[in-house]
Coordinates of C-alpha atoms in Angstrom, one line a residue:
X1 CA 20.3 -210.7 14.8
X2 CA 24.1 -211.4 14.7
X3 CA 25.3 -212.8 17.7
X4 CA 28.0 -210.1 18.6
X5 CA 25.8 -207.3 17.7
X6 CA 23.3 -208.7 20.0
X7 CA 25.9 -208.9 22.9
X8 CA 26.8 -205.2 22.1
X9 CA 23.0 -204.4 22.7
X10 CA 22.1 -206.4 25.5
X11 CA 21.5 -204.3 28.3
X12 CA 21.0 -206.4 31.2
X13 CA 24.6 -207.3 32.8
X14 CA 24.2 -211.0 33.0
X15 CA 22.5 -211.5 29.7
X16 CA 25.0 -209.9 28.7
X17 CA 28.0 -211.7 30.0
X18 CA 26.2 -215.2 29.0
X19 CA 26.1 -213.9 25.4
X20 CA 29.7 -212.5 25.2
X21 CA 30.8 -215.7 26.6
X22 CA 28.8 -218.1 23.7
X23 CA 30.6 -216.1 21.3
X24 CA 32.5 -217.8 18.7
X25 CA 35.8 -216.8 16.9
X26 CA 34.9 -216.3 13.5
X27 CA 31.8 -215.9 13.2
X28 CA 31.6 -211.7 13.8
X29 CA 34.0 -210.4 10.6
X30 CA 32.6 -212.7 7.5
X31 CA 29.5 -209.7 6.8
X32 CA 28.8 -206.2 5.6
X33 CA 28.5 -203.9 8.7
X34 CA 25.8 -201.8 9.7
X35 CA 25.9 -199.4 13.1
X36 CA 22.6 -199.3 14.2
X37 CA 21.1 -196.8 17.1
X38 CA 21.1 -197.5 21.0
X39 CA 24.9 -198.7 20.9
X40 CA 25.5 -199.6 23.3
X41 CA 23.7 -201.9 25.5
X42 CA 23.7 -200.9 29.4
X43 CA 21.0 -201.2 32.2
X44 CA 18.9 -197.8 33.9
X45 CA 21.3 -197.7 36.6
X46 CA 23.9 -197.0 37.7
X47 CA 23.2 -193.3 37.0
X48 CA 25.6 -191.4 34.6
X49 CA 26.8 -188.3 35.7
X50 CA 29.7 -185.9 35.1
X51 CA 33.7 -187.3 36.7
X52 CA 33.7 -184.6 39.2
X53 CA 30.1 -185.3 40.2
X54 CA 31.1 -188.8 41.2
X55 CA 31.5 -188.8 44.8
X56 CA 35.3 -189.6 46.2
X57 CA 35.0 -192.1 49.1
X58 CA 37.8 -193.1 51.2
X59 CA 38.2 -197.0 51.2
X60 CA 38.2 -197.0 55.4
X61 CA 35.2 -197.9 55.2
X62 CA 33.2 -200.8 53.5
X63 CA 31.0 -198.9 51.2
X64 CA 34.2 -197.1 50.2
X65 CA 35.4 -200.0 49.5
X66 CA 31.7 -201.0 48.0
X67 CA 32.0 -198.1 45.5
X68 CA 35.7 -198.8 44.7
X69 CA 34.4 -202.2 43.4
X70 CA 31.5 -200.5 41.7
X71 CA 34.0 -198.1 39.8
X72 CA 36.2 -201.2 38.9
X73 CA 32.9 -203.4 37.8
X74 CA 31.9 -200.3 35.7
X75 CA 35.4 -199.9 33.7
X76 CA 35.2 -203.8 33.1
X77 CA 31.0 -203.3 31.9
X78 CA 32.3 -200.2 29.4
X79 CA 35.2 -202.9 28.9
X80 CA 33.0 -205.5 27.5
X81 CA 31.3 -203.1 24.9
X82 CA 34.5 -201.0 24.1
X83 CA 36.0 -204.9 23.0
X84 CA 32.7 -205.7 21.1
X85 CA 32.7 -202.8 19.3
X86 CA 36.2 -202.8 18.3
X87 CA 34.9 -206.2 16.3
X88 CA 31.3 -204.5 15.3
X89 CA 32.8 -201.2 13.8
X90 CA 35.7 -201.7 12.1
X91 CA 35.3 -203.7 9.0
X92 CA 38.1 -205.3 6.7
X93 CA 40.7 -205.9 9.3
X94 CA 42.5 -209.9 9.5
X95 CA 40.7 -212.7 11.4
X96 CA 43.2 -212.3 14.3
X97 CA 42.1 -209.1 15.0
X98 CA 38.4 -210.0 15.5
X99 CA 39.6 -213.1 17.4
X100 CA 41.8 -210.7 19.6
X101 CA 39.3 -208.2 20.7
X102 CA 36.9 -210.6 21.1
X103 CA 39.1 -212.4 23.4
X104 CA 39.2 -209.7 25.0
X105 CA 35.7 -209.1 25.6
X106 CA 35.0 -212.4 26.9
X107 CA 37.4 -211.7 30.0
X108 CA 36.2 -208.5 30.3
X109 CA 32.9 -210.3 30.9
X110 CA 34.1 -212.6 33.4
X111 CA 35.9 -209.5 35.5
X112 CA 33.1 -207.9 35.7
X113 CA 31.3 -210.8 37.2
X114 CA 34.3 -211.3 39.5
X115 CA 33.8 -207.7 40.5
X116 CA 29.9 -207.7 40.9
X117 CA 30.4 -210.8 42.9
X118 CA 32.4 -209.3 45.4
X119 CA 30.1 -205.9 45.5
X120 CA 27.6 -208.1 46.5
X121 CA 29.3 -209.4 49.2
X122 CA 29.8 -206.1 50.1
X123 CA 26.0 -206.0 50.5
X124 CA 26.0 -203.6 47.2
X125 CA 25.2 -204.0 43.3
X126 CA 26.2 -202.4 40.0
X127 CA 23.9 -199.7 39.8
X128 CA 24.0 -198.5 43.3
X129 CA 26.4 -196.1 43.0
X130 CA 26.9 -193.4 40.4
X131 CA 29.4 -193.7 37.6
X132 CA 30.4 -192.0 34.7
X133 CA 30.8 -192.7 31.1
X134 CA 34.3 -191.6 29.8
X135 CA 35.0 -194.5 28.3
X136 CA 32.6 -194.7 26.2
X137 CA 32.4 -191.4 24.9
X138 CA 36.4 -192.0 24.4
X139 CA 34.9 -195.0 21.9
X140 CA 32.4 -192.3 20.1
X141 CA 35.3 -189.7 19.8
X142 CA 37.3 -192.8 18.2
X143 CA 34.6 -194.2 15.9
X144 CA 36.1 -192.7 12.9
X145 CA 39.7 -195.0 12.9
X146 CA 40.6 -198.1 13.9
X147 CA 44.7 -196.6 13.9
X148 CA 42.9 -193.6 16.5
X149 CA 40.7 -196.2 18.6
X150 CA 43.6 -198.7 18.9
X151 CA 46.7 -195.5 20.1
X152 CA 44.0 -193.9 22.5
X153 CA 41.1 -196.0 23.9
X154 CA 43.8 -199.3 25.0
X155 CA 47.1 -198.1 25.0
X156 CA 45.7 -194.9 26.8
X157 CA 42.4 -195.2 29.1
X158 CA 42.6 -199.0 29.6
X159 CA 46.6 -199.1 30.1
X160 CA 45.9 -196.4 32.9
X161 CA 44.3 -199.5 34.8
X162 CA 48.1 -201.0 34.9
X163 CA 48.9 -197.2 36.6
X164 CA 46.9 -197.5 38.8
X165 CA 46.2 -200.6 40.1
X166 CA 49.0 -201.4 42.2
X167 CA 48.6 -198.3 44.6
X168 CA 44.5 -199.8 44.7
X169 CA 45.7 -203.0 46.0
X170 CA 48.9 -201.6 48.5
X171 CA 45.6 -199.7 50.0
X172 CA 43.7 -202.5 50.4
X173 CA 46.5 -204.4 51.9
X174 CA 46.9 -202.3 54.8
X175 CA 42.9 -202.4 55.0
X176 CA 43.8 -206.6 55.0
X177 CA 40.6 -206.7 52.1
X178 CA 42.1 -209.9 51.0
X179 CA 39.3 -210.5 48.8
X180 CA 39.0 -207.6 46.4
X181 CA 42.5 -207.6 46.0
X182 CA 42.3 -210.9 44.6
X183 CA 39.7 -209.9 42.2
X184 CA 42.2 -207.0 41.4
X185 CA 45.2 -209.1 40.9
X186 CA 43.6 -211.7 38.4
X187 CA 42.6 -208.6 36.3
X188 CA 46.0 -206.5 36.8
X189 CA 47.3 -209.6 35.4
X190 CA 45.4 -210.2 32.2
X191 CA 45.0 -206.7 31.4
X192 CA 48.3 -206.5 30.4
X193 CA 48.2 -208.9 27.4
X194 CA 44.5 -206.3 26.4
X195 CA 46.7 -203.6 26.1
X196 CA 49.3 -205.6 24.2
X197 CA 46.6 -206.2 21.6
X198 CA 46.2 -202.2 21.6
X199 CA 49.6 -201.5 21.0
X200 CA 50.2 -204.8 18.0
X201 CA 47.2 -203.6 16.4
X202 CA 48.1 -199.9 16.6
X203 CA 51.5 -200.9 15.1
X204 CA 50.2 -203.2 12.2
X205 CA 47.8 -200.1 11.4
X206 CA 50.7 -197.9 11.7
X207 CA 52.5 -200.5 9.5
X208 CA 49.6 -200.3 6.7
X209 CA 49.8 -196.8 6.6
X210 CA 54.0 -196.4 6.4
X211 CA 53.8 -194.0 9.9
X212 CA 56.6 -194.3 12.3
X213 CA 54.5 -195.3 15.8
X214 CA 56.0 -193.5 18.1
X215 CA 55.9 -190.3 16.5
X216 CA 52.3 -191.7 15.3
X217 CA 51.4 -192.1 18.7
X218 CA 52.8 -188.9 20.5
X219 CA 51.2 -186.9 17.6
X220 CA 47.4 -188.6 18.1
X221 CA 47.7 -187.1 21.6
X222 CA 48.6 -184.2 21.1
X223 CA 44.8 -184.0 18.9
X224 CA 43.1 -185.7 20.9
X225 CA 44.1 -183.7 24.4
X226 CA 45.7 -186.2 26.4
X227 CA 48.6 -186.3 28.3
X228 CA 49.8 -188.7 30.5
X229 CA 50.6 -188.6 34.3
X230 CA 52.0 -190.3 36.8
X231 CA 52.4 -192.6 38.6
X232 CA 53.6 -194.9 35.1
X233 CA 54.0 -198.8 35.7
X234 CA 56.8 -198.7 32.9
X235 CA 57.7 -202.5 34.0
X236 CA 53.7 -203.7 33.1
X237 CA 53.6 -200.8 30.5
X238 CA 56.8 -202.8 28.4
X239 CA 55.1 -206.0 28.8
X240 CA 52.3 -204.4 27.2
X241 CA 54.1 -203.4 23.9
X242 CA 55.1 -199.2 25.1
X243 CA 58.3 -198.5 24.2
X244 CA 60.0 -196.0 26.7
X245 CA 60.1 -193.4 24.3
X246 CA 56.5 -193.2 23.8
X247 CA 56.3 -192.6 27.7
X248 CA 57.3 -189.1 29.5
X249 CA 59.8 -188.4 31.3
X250 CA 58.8 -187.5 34.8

């Protein structure tokens, strides 16, 4: 079996991780592509249930704090496929782009070990809370184009991390968690250049295709049902390729 396409199946965590991490640059965009069944690769648990059936915990205590890491460790496991399958799916597309998104994977792979690491010394594990699985289904609703997949699933669900963030780690300061901030700083920090890679790619598709991007952009979501809310980090947003027109005005 291909090597990527065996990373995108894996199921268990840290097989996972070990075989995103051996993965080479080049070797996952030479060959016909196929999309088999049971895409993609994730353990039993943690239990998949609907967003409002995921209970809210304040992070006062520590396993509100223990299932704030396990909703951060799940975003970066959905992470790891979303950037495998960007490579896996769409055919036909430069050698950069593979090498991007498989960059990409590959520190998604080692946040989420950073993440799991400090669950556990939380006393916890991924799997012990429940989660839910937008982002993946974001990836099945975006299956059919790599211009949709690039405007919505990066510059939309995984540049909402760069929202959000900050107020996670203000929290957590005045709750003195030194340690899962630090975990959340390293991947506020690298996020930004994943979402960069969204927008690029969404412009050299845009670019391909003679649309204008903005107007490209607003009108994908428009169709697709999103809008987006505060709070904006427009400073980390820029630095990510957004343009402040293609942000609202609130």
């Amino acid at each position: 079996m291909e090597p990527l396409l065996a990373a995108l199946l894996e199921p268990d965590p840290d097989r996972k991780c070990a075989l995103v991490a051996a993965l080479v640059s080049g070797e996952s965009h030479s060959r016909e592509r196929g999309l088999p069944g049971g895409l993609p690769g994730r353990p039993v648990r943690p239990l998949l249930v609907s967003p409002r059936e995921v209970p809210n915990r304040g992070l006062g205590s520590v396993e509100g704090r223990a299932a704030l890491c396990h909703a951060v460790a799940h975003i970066e496991f959905n992470a790891i496929n979303l950037a495998l399958d960007a490579c896996w799916r769409f055919a036909g597309l430069p050698a950069e782009y593979y090498a991007d998104w498989l960059s990409v994977a590959q520190d998604e792979a080692r946040h989420f070990l950073l993440m799991r690491g400090r669950l556990r010394e939380l006393g916890y594990d991924y799997g012990d809370f429940s989660a839910h699985n937008g982002l993946w289904e974001a990836a099945e609703k975006t299956a059919h184009d790599v211009l949709v997949r690039m405007a919505c699933v990066p510059r939309v669900l995984e540049a909402r991390g760069l929202d959000v963030t900050p107020g996670m780690i203000h929290r957590l300061r005045e709750l003195r968690d030194a340690d899962t901030i630090a975990v959340l700083e390293v991947i506020l920090a690298e996020e930004v250049r994943h979402v960069e890679i969204g927008s690029r790619w969404f412009r050299w598709c845009c670019a391909q295709r003679e649309l204008e991007p903005t107007a490209t952009f607003r009108r994908l979501l428009q169709e697709q049902g999103i809008a987006l809310r505060p709070p904006l980090n427009r400073e980390a947003r820029a630095r990510a390729g957004f343009l402040p027109e293609e942000l609202p005005d609130f």
